[in-house]
mmCIF file of C-alpha atoms in Angstrom:
data_model
loop_
_atom_site.group_PDB
_atom_site.id
_atom_site.type_symbol
_atom_site.label_atom_id
_atom_site.label_comp_id
_atom_site.label_asym_id
_atom_site.label_seq_id
_atom_site.Cartn_x
_atom_site.Cartn_y
_atom_site.Cartn_z
ATOM 1 C CA UNK A 284 64.371 -47.966 0.920
ATOM 2 C CA UNK A 285 62.224 -46.165 -1.681
ATOM 3 C CA UNK A 286 59.211 -46.375 0.608
ATOM 4 C CA UNK A 287 61.192 -44.847 3.473
ATOM 5 C CA UNK A 288 62.193 -41.892 1.264
ATOM 6 C CA UNK A 289 58.590 -41.410 0.177
ATOM 7 C CA UNK A 290 57.403 -41.459 3.797
ATOM 8 C CA UNK A 291 60.070 -38.920 4.825
ATOM 9 C CA UNK A 292 59.197 -36.682 1.896
ATOM 10 C CA UNK A 293 55.507 -36.891 2.727
ATOM 11 C CA UNK A 294 56.177 -36.007 6.375
ATOM 12 C CA UNK A 295 58.348 -33.061 5.346
ATOM 13 C CA UNK A 296 55.613 -31.793 3.012
ATOM 14 C CA UNK A 297 52.922 -32.121 5.662
ATOM 15 C CA UNK A 298 55.032 -30.321 8.272
ATOM 16 C CA UNK A 299 55.913 -27.591 5.763
ATOM 17 C CA UNK A 300 52.273 -27.031 4.871
ATOM 18 C CA UNK A 301 51.307 -26.939 8.543
ATOM 19 C CA UNK A 302 54.030 -24.404 9.379
ATOM 20 C CA UNK A 303 53.266 -22.221 6.366
ATOM 21 C CA UNK A 304 49.595 -22.053 7.390
ATOM 22 C CA UNK A 305 50.606 -21.017 10.911
ATOM 23 C CA UNK A 306 52.863 -18.256 9.593
ATOM 24 C CA UNK A 307 50.211 -16.632 7.382
ATOM 25 C CA UNK A 308 47.272 -17.119 9.750
ATOM 26 C CA UNK A 309 45.640 -13.841 10.640
ATOM 27 C CA UNK A 310 44.832 -12.769 14.147
ATOM 28 C CA UNK A 311 41.143 -12.540 14.988
ATOM 29 C CA UNK A 312 40.245 -9.149 16.442
ATOM 30 C CA UNK A 313 37.543 -9.335 19.095
ATOM 31 C CA UNK A 314 34.690 -6.831 19.050
ATOM 32 C CA UNK A 315 35.521 -5.798 22.618
ATOM 33 C CA UNK A 316 38.935 -4.576 21.384
ATOM 34 C CA UNK A 317 37.425 -2.183 18.837
ATOM 35 C CA UNK A 318 37.586 1.435 19.954
ATOM 36 C CA UNK A 319 38.198 4.682 18.077
ATOM 37 C CA UNK A 320 41.798 4.530 19.345
ATOM 38 C CA UNK A 321 42.207 1.015 17.903
ATOM 39 C CA UNK A 322 40.726 2.151 14.571
ATOM 40 C CA UNK A 323 43.035 5.170 14.502
ATOM 41 C CA UNK A 324 46.108 2.986 15.013
ATOM 42 C CA UNK A 325 44.803 0.450 12.498
ATOM 43 C CA UNK A 326 44.306 3.160 9.875
ATOM 44 C CA UNK A 327 47.687 4.767 10.542
ATOM 45 C CA UNK A 328 49.493 1.449 10.099
ATOM 46 C CA UNK A 329 47.645 0.856 6.815
ATOM 47 C CA UNK A 330 48.299 4.260 5.239
ATOM 48 C CA UNK A 331 44.799 5.638 5.825
ATOM 49 C CA UNK A 332 44.557 9.250 6.981
ATOM 50 C CA UNK A 333 42.564 9.909 10.154
ATOM 51 C CA UNK A 334 41.295 13.490 10.322
ATOM 52 C CA UNK A 335 39.029 13.307 13.360
ATOM 53 C CA UNK A 336 38.436 11.050 16.348
ATOM 54 C CA UNK A 337 35.564 11.171 18.859
ATOM 55 C CA UNK A 338 34.232 8.795 21.526
ATOM 56 C CA UNK A 339 32.356 6.534 19.099
ATOM 57 C CA UNK A 340 33.694 7.291 15.624
ATOM 58 C CA UNK A 341 36.642 8.357 13.510
ATOM 59 C CA UNK A 342 36.716 10.245 10.229
ATOM 60 C CA UNK A 343 39.124 8.872 7.648
ATOM 61 C CA UNK A 344 40.235 9.434 4.089
ATOM 62 C CA UNK A 345 40.862 6.265 2.110
ATOM 63 C CA UNK A 346 40.563 7.941 -1.263
ATOM 64 C CA UNK A 347 37.211 9.345 -0.087
ATOM 65 C CA UNK A 348 36.164 10.922 3.199
ATOM 66 C CA UNK A 349 34.120 8.578 5.362
ATOM 67 C CA UNK A 350 33.184 7.954 8.946
ATOM 68 C CA UNK A 351 33.663 4.727 10.852
ATOM 69 C CA UNK A 352 31.043 4.641 13.617
ATOM 70 C CA UNK A 353 31.149 1.943 16.278
ATOM 71 C CA UNK A 354 27.715 0.938 17.492
ATOM 72 C CA UNK A 355 27.185 1.025 21.226
ATOM 73 C CA UNK A 356 26.927 -2.780 21.536
ATOM 74 C CA UNK A 357 30.152 -3.337 19.526
ATOM 75 C CA UNK A 358 28.330 -5.519 17.010
ATOM 76 C CA UNK A 359 29.306 -3.604 13.877
ATOM 77 C CA UNK A 360 31.154 -0.627 12.448
ATOM 78 C CA UNK A 361 29.110 1.596 10.171
ATOM 79 C CA UNK A 362 31.021 2.981 7.192
ATOM 80 C CA UNK A 363 29.189 6.099 6.074
ATOM 81 C CA UNK A 364 29.441 9.428 4.356
ATOM 82 C CA UNK A 365 27.034 12.185 3.315
ATOM 83 C CA UNK A 366 27.087 14.162 0.116
ATOM 84 C CA UNK A 367 25.188 17.336 -0.599
ATOM 85 C CA UNK A 368 22.947 17.500 -3.626
ATOM 86 C CA UNK A 369 22.905 20.322 -6.141
ATOM 87 C CA UNK A 370 20.100 22.865 -6.281
ATOM 88 C CA UNK A 371 18.662 21.129 -9.349
ATOM 89 C CA UNK A 372 18.002 17.992 -7.254
ATOM 90 C CA UNK A 373 14.293 17.834 -6.625
ATOM 91 C CA UNK A 374 13.024 15.301 -4.068
ATOM 92 C CA UNK A 375 11.651 13.182 -6.919
ATOM 93 C CA UNK A 376 14.999 13.165 -8.776
ATOM 94 C CA UNK A 377 16.910 12.460 -5.557
ATOM 95 C CA UNK A 378 14.657 9.523 -4.683
ATOM 96 C CA UNK A 379 14.964 8.197 -8.214
ATOM 97 C CA UNK A 380 18.767 8.349 -7.926
ATOM 98 C CA UNK A 381 18.751 6.630 -4.519
ATOM 99 C CA UNK A 382 16.503 3.858 -5.855
ATOM 100 C CA UNK A 383 18.797 3.413 -8.844
ATOM 101 C CA UNK A 384 21.878 3.222 -6.609
ATOM 102 C CA UNK A 385 20.223 0.748 -4.236
ATOM 103 C CA UNK A 386 19.061 -1.514 -7.046
ATOM 104 C CA UNK A 387 22.252 -1.431 -9.144
ATOM 105 C CA UNK A 388 25.111 -1.068 -6.666
ATOM 106 C CA UNK A 389 25.840 -3.895 -4.242
ATOM 107 C CA UNK A 390 27.480 -3.624 -0.823
ATOM 108 C CA UNK A 391 26.324 -0.115 0.105
ATOM 109 C CA UNK A 392 22.939 1.445 0.643
ATOM 110 C CA UNK A 393 21.945 5.017 -0.088
ATOM 111 C CA UNK A 394 19.375 7.131 1.728
ATOM 112 C CA UNK A 395 17.965 10.491 0.768
ATOM 113 C CA UNK A 396 17.587 13.114 3.494
ATOM 114 C CA UNK A 397 15.255 15.747 2.108
ATOM 115 C CA UNK A 398 15.650 18.217 4.984
ATOM 116 C CA UNK A 399 19.440 18.400 4.544
ATOM 117 C CA UNK A 400 19.269 17.790 0.762
ATOM 118 C CA UNK A 401 21.893 15.044 1.063
ATOM 119 C CA UNK A 402 22.451 11.428 0.170
ATOM 120 C CA UNK A 403 23.908 9.231 2.874
ATOM 121 C CA UNK A 404 25.871 6.116 1.977
ATOM 122 C CA UNK A 405 26.129 3.331 4.513
ATOM 123 C CA UNK A 406 27.537 -0.153 5.039
ATOM 124 C CA UNK A 407 27.485 -2.314 8.192
ATOM 125 C CA UNK A 408 30.744 -4.189 8.827
ATOM 126 C CA UNK A 409 29.925 -6.869 11.395
ATOM 127 C CA UNK A 410 32.504 -7.325 14.157
ATOM 128 C CA UNK A 411 30.403 -9.117 16.782
ATOM 129 C CA UNK A 412 32.127 -12.487 16.412
ATOM 130 C CA UNK A 413 35.528 -11.085 15.457
ATOM 131 C CA UNK A 414 37.256 -10.090 12.244
ATOM 132 C CA UNK A 415 40.726 -9.825 10.754
ATOM 133 C CA UNK A 416 42.608 -6.689 9.835
ATOM 134 C CA UNK A 417 42.644 -7.877 6.219
ATOM 135 C CA UNK A 418 38.864 -8.262 6.132
ATOM 136 C CA UNK A 419 38.469 -4.686 7.391
ATOM 137 C CA UNK A 420 40.905 -3.373 4.747
ATOM 138 C CA UNK A 421 39.056 -5.320 2.057
ATOM 139 C CA UNK A 422 35.697 -3.955 3.227
ATOM 140 C CA UNK A 423 37.030 -0.374 3.172
ATOM 141 C CA UNK A 424 38.344 -0.865 -0.356
ATOM 142 C CA UNK A 425 35.085 -2.415 -1.547
ATOM 143 C CA UNK A 426 33.101 0.422 0.047
ATOM 144 C CA UNK A 427 35.252 2.959 -1.809
ATOM 145 C CA UNK A 428 34.811 1.095 -5.101
ATOM 146 C CA UNK A 429 31.041 0.756 -4.617
ATOM 147 C CA UNK A 430 30.783 4.461 -3.828
ATOM 148 C CA UNK A 431 32.747 5.357 -6.972
ATOM 149 C CA UNK A 432 30.516 3.043 -9.004
ATOM 150 C CA UNK A 433 27.427 4.736 -7.534
ATOM 151 C CA UNK A 434 28.659 8.106 -8.804
ATOM 152 C CA UNK A 435 28.488 6.671 -12.331
ATOM 153 C CA UNK A 436 24.761 6.161 -11.740
ATOM 154 C CA UNK A 437 24.346 9.915 -11.163
ATOM 155 C CA UNK A 438 23.973 10.810 -14.848
ATOM 156 C CA UNK A 439 22.210 14.096 -14.018
ATOM 157 C CA UNK A 440 25.079 15.169 -11.718
ATOM 158 C CA UNK A 441 22.867 15.702 -8.692
ATOM 159 C CA UNK A 442 25.622 14.864 -6.192
ATOM 160 C CA UNK A 443 28.021 17.749 -5.535
#
């Protein structure tokens, strides 16, 4: 009798665990489904402001302004933004700042564009084999945090 109760309890626990995993499982989004329209809806449902939408990108504000560019092969989404540098930013100082950011801040990369006197931040979010909505939200949040951390590296206040 005790063994029968233990078996029933074990079966109930296994079924409960199985059902709970099914309920919280996230849907895998295929790369072929990713369009600017999809990203706009995704952002709107997650409280992220979309200020612009074109054929291959959207501009959002998730605490910071950034662009989400979809590559033409639908392999990744590039998170990026550009920031102007102050007049006191010489090419040598700008390159020094970019090198410092790239060596001390993980997740994002920075590039100096001398002609425009800007620093571009960039991250590649791979979608080729699918992703979940939660992973995209997490990546956006991490990008924002990494960007904020990179501003702490700008001790000379070169970034406007």
